[in-house]
Coordinates of C-alpha atoms in Angstrom, one line a residue:
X1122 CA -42.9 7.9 -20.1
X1123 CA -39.1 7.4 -19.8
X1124 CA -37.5 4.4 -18.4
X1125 CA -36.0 6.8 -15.4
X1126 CA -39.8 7.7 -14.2
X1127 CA -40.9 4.0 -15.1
X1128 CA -37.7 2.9 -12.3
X1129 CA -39.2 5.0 -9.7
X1130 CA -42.9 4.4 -10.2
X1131 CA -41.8 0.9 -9.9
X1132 CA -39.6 1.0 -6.4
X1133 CA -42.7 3.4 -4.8
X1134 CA -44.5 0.2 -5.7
X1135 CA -42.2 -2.2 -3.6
X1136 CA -40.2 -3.8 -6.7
X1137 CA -36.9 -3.7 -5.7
X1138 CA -35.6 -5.6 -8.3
X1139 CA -35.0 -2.4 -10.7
X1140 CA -33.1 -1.2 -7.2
X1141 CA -31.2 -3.7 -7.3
X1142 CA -30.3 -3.9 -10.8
X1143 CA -29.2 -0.2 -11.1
X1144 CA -26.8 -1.0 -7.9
X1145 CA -25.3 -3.6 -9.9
X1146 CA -24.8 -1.8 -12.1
X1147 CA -23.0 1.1 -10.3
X1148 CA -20.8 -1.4 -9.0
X1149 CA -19.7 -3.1 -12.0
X1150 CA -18.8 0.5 -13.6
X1151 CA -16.8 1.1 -10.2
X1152 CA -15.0 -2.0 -10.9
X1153 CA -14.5 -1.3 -14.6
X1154 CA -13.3 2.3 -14.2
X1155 CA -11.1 0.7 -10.8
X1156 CA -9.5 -1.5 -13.3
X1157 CA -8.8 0.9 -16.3
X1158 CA -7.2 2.7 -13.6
X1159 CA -5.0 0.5 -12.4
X1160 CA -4.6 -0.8 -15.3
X1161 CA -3.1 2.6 -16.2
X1162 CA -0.6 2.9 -13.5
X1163 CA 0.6 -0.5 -13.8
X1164 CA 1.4 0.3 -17.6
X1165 CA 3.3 3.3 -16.7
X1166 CA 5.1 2.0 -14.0
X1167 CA 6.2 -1.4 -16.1
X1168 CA 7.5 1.2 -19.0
X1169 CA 9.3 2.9 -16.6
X1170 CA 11.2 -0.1 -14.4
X1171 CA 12.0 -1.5 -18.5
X1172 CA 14.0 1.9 -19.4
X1173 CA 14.9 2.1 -16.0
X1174 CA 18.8 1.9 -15.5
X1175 CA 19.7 -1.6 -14.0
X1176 CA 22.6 -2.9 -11.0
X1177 CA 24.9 0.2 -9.5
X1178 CA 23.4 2.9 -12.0
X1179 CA 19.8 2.3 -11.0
X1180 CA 21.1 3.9 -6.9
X1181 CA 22.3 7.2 -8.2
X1182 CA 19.7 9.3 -8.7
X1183 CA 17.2 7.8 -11.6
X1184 CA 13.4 9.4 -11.5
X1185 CA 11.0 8.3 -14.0
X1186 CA 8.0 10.7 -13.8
X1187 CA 9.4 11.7 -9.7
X1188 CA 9.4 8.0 -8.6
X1189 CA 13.1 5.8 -8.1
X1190 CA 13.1 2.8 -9.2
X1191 CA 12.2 0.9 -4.9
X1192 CA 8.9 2.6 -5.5
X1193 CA 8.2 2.0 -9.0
X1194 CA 9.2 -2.1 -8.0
X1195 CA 6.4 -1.5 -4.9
X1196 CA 3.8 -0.2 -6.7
X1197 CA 4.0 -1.7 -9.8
X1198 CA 3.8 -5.2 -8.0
X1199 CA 1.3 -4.4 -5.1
X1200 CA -1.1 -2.6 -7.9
X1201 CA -0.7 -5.6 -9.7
X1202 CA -2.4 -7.9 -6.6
X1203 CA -4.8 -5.1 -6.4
X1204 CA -5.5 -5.6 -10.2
X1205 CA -5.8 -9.8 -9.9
X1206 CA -8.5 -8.8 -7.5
X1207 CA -10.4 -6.2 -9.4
X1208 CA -10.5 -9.0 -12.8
X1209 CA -11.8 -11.7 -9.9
X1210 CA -14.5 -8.9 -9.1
X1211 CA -15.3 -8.3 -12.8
X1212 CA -15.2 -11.7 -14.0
X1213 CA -17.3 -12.6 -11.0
X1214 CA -19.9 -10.0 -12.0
X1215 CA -20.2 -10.4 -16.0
X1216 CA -19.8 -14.3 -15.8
X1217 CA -23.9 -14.5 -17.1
X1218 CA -22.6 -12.6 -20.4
X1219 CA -19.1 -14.1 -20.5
X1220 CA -20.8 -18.1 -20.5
X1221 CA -22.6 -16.8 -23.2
X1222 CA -20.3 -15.2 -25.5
X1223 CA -18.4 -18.6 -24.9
X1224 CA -21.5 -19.9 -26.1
X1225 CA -21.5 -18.2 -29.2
X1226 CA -18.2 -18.6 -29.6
X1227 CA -18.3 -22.5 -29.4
X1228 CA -20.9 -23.5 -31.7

């Protein structure tokens, strides 16, 4: 029997402690995929505000990928706090497996 069919037997049966696990699950690969994302963005948006032309140049007309360099400045830094938030969440979720791969690490 696969582990799938062995999940649902199990929550028909009251267990929600598979149910629960599989939700933890879900959200700690929405936070992981969240983060990549963002991650992403804030990359691109930091390559772009370093090549970007600084003091009376940067007002004239400079794009990088269709954004000036106000809104590359506003969402690389707001993205940013929503990125400190997203490593709370993950560090927050995986701290079990990070104590013990400091564990490991320590011995």
């Amino acid at each position: 029997m696969s582990s799938v069919t062995n999940q649902t037997l199990v929550n028909l049966n009251g267990n929600s402690k598979v149910a629960s696990r599989s939700s933890v699950g879900k959200i700690k690969g929405i936070v992981s995929v969240s983060l990549a994302f963002l991650g992403l963005i804030v990359t691109v948006t930091g390559l772009g505000l370093m090549v970007a032309p600084h003091g009376p140049a940067a007002s004239q007309g400079w794009t990088f990928l269709g954004m000036n360099v106000p809104v590359m400045k506003d969402l690389h830094i707001w993205l940013g706090f929503g990125m400190v938030a997203f490593i709370i969440g993950h560090l927050t979720l995986n701290l079990k497996t990070l104590f013990a791969e400091l564990k490991l690490f320590f011995r």
